[in-house]
């Protein structure tokens, strides 16, 4: 399971011209399930991103998590994070989870995030979305949680 975290001052996702989700300060997280991922990888990814200390403390040092600062989470499904660009000029997406598996894992991830974090908004799985953000820092961090036995 992969996530691309962007610390933001604000972010929103639009679908068909309407705002589907909007947050103020917090994290925009692009989420991707890969082949072989299970709910266990989704849970580990969520636990890591909720505890990752990438927000400033009083001294300006990155020492606080999104939970510590009460920031929002905007979760957006993004299968293209699984792109393999090693073999030419057209990305391959064969490592992305099959659509049904991807939806199931994304839905699990969102449901668990709702239970653990009070400020949560989402995009919509498999929708054509426009994501708007004001990156804070900028701070952009990739996270990858591989199934056991995989790199």
PDB file of C-alpha atoms in Angstrom:
ATOM      1  CA  UNK A   1       0.000   0.000   0.000  1.00  0.00           C
ATOM      2  CA  UNK A   2       1.335   3.431  -0.836  1.00  0.00           C
ATOM      3  CA  UNK A   3       0.558   6.957   0.180  1.00  0.00           C
ATOM      4  CA  UNK A   4       1.940  10.267  -0.977  1.00  0.00           C
ATOM      5  CA  UNK A   5       1.546  12.753   1.877  1.00  0.00           C
ATOM      6  CA  UNK A   6       1.508  16.460   1.249  1.00  0.00           C
ATOM      7  CA  UNK A   7       1.408  18.796   4.211  1.00  0.00           C
ATOM      8  CA  UNK A   8      -1.059  21.479   3.199  1.00  0.00           C
ATOM      9  CA  UNK A   9      -2.415  24.789   4.375  1.00  0.00           C
ATOM     10  CA  UNK A  10      -5.624  23.861   2.561  1.00  0.00           C
ATOM     11  CA  UNK A  11      -6.784  21.333  -0.018  1.00  0.00           C
ATOM     12  CA  UNK A  12      -9.933  20.320  -1.819  1.00  0.00           C
ATOM     13  CA  UNK A  13     -11.027  17.744  -4.349  1.00  0.00           C
ATOM     14  CA  UNK A  14     -13.682  18.438  -6.983  1.00  0.00           C
ATOM     15  CA  UNK A  15     -15.774  15.960  -8.945  1.00  0.00           C
ATOM     16  CA  UNK A  16     -17.889  17.202 -11.848  1.00  0.00           C
ATOM     17  CA  UNK A  17     -17.321  20.795 -10.721  1.00  0.00           C
ATOM     18  CA  UNK A  18     -18.584  20.214  -7.172  1.00  0.00           C
ATOM     19  CA  UNK A  19     -16.400  20.099  -4.054  1.00  0.00           C
ATOM     20  CA  UNK A  20     -16.368  16.533  -2.719  1.00  0.00           C
ATOM     21  CA  UNK A  21     -13.983  17.194   0.164  1.00  0.00           C
ATOM     22  CA  UNK A  22     -12.137  20.142   1.659  1.00  0.00           C
ATOM     23  CA  UNK A  23      -9.707  20.614   4.553  1.00  0.00           C
ATOM     24  CA  UNK A  24      -7.746  23.439   6.078  1.00  0.00           C
ATOM     25  CA  UNK A  25      -4.283  22.747   7.504  1.00  0.00           C
ATOM     26  CA  UNK A  26      -3.411  19.063   7.506  1.00  0.00           C
ATOM     27  CA  UNK A  27      -2.479  16.298   5.081  1.00  0.00           C
ATOM     28  CA  UNK A  28      -3.587  15.563   1.553  1.00  0.00           C
ATOM     29  CA  UNK A  29      -2.905  11.853   1.112  1.00  0.00           C
ATOM     30  CA  UNK A  30      -2.930  10.188  -2.295  1.00  0.00           C
ATOM     31  CA  UNK A  31      -3.589   6.489  -1.594  1.00  0.00           C
ATOM     32  CA  UNK A  32      -2.767   3.492  -3.804  1.00  0.00           C
ATOM     33  CA  UNK A  33      -3.341  -0.220  -3.242  1.00  0.00           C
ATOM     34  CA  UNK A  34      -0.971  -2.592  -5.008  1.00  0.00           C
ATOM     35  CA  UNK A  35      -1.390  -6.235  -5.997  1.00  0.00           C
ATOM     36  CA  UNK A  36      -1.038  -8.444  -2.936  1.00  0.00           C
ATOM     37  CA  UNK A  37      -1.995  -5.730  -0.442  1.00  0.00           C
ATOM     38  CA  UNK A  38      -4.395  -6.618   2.360  1.00  0.00           C
ATOM     39  CA  UNK A  39      -6.208  -4.738   5.110  1.00  0.00           C
ATOM     40  CA  UNK A  40      -3.086  -5.271   7.251  1.00  0.00           C
ATOM     41  CA  UNK A  41      -1.002  -3.069   4.929  1.00  0.00           C
ATOM     42  CA  UNK A  42      -3.765  -0.467   4.835  1.00  0.00           C
ATOM     43  CA  UNK A  43      -3.857  -0.418   8.650  1.00  0.00           C
ATOM     44  CA  UNK A  44      -0.067  -0.070   8.907  1.00  0.00           C
ATOM     45  CA  UNK A  45      -0.025   2.756   6.360  1.00  0.00           C
ATOM     46  CA  UNK A  46      -2.744   4.627   8.234  1.00  0.00           C
ATOM     47  CA  UNK A  47      -1.020   4.127  11.597  1.00  0.00           C
ATOM     48  CA  UNK A  48       2.243   5.466  10.149  1.00  0.00           C
ATOM     49  CA  UNK A  49       0.740   8.548   8.518  1.00  0.00           C
ATOM     50  CA  UNK A  50      -1.270   9.484  11.623  1.00  0.00           C
ATOM     51  CA  UNK A  51       1.882   9.373  13.775  1.00  0.00           C
ATOM     52  CA  UNK A  52       4.416  10.805  11.313  1.00  0.00           C
ATOM     53  CA  UNK A  53       5.942  13.894  12.926  1.00  0.00           C
ATOM     54  CA  UNK A  54       6.011  16.409  10.081  1.00  0.00           C
ATOM     55  CA  UNK A  55       4.341  19.440  11.688  1.00  0.00           C
ATOM     56  CA  UNK A  56       6.322  22.116  13.516  1.00  0.00           C
ATOM     57  CA  UNK A  57       6.458  22.449  17.284  1.00  0.00           C
ATOM     58  CA  UNK A  58       7.011  25.767  19.120  1.00  0.00           C
ATOM     59  CA  UNK A  59      10.699  25.694  18.154  1.00  0.00           C
ATOM     60  CA  UNK A  60       9.902  25.209  14.464  1.00  0.00           C
ATOM     61  CA  UNK A  61      11.170  21.617  14.466  1.00  0.00           C
ATOM     62  CA  UNK A  62       9.132  18.913  12.711  1.00  0.00           C
ATOM     63  CA  UNK A  63       8.053  17.157  15.882  1.00  0.00           C
ATOM     64  CA  UNK A  64       4.239  16.905  15.767  1.00  0.00           C
ATOM     65  CA  UNK A  65       1.857  14.590  13.957  1.00  0.00           C
ATOM     66  CA  UNK A  66      -1.371  15.479  12.179  1.00  0.00           C
ATOM     67  CA  UNK A  67      -3.173  14.154  15.245  1.00  0.00           C
ATOM     68  CA  UNK A  68      -1.053  16.300  17.582  1.00  0.00           C
ATOM     69  CA  UNK A  69      -1.983  19.470  15.683  1.00  0.00           C
ATOM     70  CA  UNK A  70      -5.617  18.528  15.018  1.00  0.00           C
ATOM     71  CA  UNK A  71      -5.093  18.812  11.264  1.00  0.00           C
ATOM     72  CA  UNK A  72      -7.436  17.546   8.598  1.00  0.00           C
ATOM     73  CA  UNK A  73      -6.995  14.537   6.345  1.00  0.00           C
ATOM     74  CA  UNK A  74      -8.073  14.562   2.717  1.00  0.00           C
ATOM     75  CA  UNK A  75      -7.821  11.015   1.313  1.00  0.00           C
ATOM     76  CA  UNK A  76      -7.822  10.606  -2.467  1.00  0.00           C
ATOM     77  CA  UNK A  77      -7.508   7.289  -4.315  1.00  0.00           C
ATOM     78  CA  UNK A  78      -4.656   7.398  -6.837  1.00  0.00           C
ATOM     79  CA  UNK A  79      -3.844   4.134  -8.660  1.00  0.00           C
ATOM     80  CA  UNK A  80      -1.217   5.901 -10.803  1.00  0.00           C
ATOM     81  CA  UNK A  81       1.174   5.903  -7.831  1.00  0.00           C
ATOM     82  CA  UNK A  82       1.822   2.274  -8.807  1.00  0.00           C
ATOM     83  CA  UNK A  83       3.215   3.345 -12.189  1.00  0.00           C
ATOM     84  CA  UNK A  84       6.261   1.467 -13.413  1.00  0.00           C
ATOM     85  CA  UNK A  85       8.243   3.768 -15.709  1.00  0.00           C
ATOM     86  CA  UNK A  86      11.371   1.630 -16.120  1.00  0.00           C
ATOM     87  CA  UNK A  87      10.481   0.093 -19.481  1.00  0.00           C
ATOM     88  CA  UNK A  88       9.888   2.920 -21.898  1.00  0.00           C
ATOM     89  CA  UNK A  89       7.861   6.061 -22.157  1.00  0.00           C
ATOM     90  CA  UNK A  90       4.405   4.704 -21.362  1.00  0.00           C
ATOM     91  CA  UNK A  91       3.854   3.823 -17.692  1.00  0.00           C
ATOM     92  CA  UNK A  92       2.668   0.353 -16.782  1.00  0.00           C
ATOM     93  CA  UNK A  93       0.088   0.018 -14.015  1.00  0.00           C
ATOM     94  CA  UNK A  94       0.217  -3.768 -13.624  1.00  0.00           C
ATOM     95  CA  UNK A  95       1.331  -3.427  -9.989  1.00  0.00           C
ATOM     96  CA  UNK A  96      -1.839  -1.528  -9.055  1.00  0.00           C
ATOM     97  CA  UNK A  97      -4.477  -3.622  -7.319  1.00  0.00           C
ATOM     98  CA  UNK A  98      -7.375  -4.823  -9.463  1.00  0.00           C
ATOM     99  CA  UNK A  99     -10.242  -2.306  -9.304  1.00  0.00           C
ATOM    100  CA  UNK A 100     -12.418  -4.377  -6.935  1.00  0.00           C
ATOM    101  CA  UNK A 101      -9.479  -4.983  -4.580  1.00  0.00           C
ATOM    102  CA  UNK A 102      -8.424  -1.342  -4.786  1.00  0.00           C
ATOM    103  CA  UNK A 103     -11.936  -0.151  -3.918  1.00  0.00           C
ATOM    104  CA  UNK A 104     -12.228  -2.598  -1.013  1.00  0.00           C
ATOM    105  CA  UNK A 105      -8.852  -1.518   0.434  1.00  0.00           C
ATOM    106  CA  UNK A 106      -9.539   2.196  -0.093  1.00  0.00           C
ATOM    107  CA  UNK A 107     -12.955   1.851   1.582  1.00  0.00           C
ATOM    108  CA  UNK A 108     -11.326  -0.019   4.489  1.00  0.00           C
ATOM    109  CA  UNK A 109      -8.645   2.670   4.779  1.00  0.00           C
ATOM    110  CA  UNK A 110     -11.249   5.466   4.818  1.00  0.00           C
ATOM    111  CA  UNK A 111     -13.516   3.702   7.335  1.00  0.00           C
ATOM    112  CA  UNK A 112     -10.634   3.074   9.715  1.00  0.00           C
ATOM    113  CA  UNK A 113      -9.363   6.651   9.287  1.00  0.00           C
ATOM    114  CA  UNK A 114     -12.857   7.981  10.134  1.00  0.00           C
ATOM    115  CA  UNK A 115     -12.801   5.942  13.338  1.00  0.00           C
ATOM    116  CA  UNK A 116      -9.354   7.240  14.351  1.00  0.00           C
ATOM    117  CA  UNK A 117      -9.255  10.849  13.147  1.00  0.00           C
ATOM    118  CA  UNK A 118     -11.936  13.519  13.685  1.00  0.00           C
ATOM    119  CA  UNK A 119     -11.372  15.674  10.572  1.00  0.00           C
ATOM    120  CA  UNK A 120     -11.571  13.547   7.443  1.00  0.00           C
ATOM    121  CA  UNK A 121     -12.684  14.245   3.882  1.00  0.00           C
ATOM    122  CA  UNK A 122     -12.332  12.115   0.745  1.00  0.00           C
ATOM    123  CA  UNK A 123     -12.483  12.031  -2.979  1.00  0.00           C
ATOM    124  CA  UNK A 124     -14.403   9.223  -4.710  1.00  0.00           C
ATOM    125  CA  UNK A 125     -12.818   5.997  -5.848  1.00  0.00           C
ATOM    126  CA  UNK A 126     -12.347   5.753  -9.642  1.00  0.00           C
ATOM    127  CA  UNK A 127     -13.811   9.218 -10.249  1.00  0.00           C
ATOM    128  CA  UNK A 128     -12.237  11.835 -12.484  1.00  0.00           C
ATOM    129  CA  UNK A 129     -11.100  14.338  -9.839  1.00  0.00           C
ATOM    130  CA  UNK A 130      -9.385  17.693  -9.735  1.00  0.00           C
ATOM    131  CA  UNK A 131      -7.241  18.159  -6.647  1.00  0.00           C
ATOM    132  CA  UNK A 132      -6.352  21.663  -5.481  1.00  0.00           C
ATOM    133  CA  UNK A 133      -3.841  22.305  -2.733  1.00  0.00           C
ATOM    134  CA  UNK A 134      -1.604  24.853  -1.120  1.00  0.00           C
ATOM    135  CA  UNK A 135       1.444  22.813  -0.146  1.00  0.00           C
ATOM    136  CA  UNK A 136       2.923  23.873   3.194  1.00  0.00           C
ATOM    137  CA  UNK A 137       6.718  23.939   3.213  1.00  0.00           C
ATOM    138  CA  UNK A 138       6.589  22.319   0.743  1.00  0.00           C
ATOM    139  CA  UNK A 139       6.586  18.992   2.574  1.00  0.00           C
ATOM    140  CA  UNK A 140       5.847  15.959   0.409  1.00  0.00           C
ATOM    141  CA  UNK A 141       6.635  12.470   1.709  1.00  0.00           C
ATOM    142  CA  UNK A 142       6.134   9.078   0.057  1.00  0.00           C
ATOM    143  CA  UNK A 143       5.162   6.134   2.286  1.00  0.00           C
ATOM    144  CA  UNK A 144       5.104   2.516   1.164  1.00  0.00           C
ATOM    145  CA  UNK A 145       4.026  -0.451   3.247  1.00  0.00           C
ATOM    146  CA  UNK A 146       4.792  -3.710   1.424  1.00  0.00           C
ATOM    147  CA  UNK A 147       3.163  -7.054   2.160  1.00  0.00           C
ATOM    148  CA  UNK A 148       5.420  -9.487   4.052  1.00  0.00           C
ATOM    149  CA  UNK A 149       8.039 -11.000   1.749  1.00  0.00           C
ATOM    150  CA  UNK A 150       7.924  -8.118  -0.760  1.00  0.00           C
ATOM    151  CA  UNK A 151      10.325  -5.232  -1.167  1.00  0.00           C
TER     152      UNK A 151
END
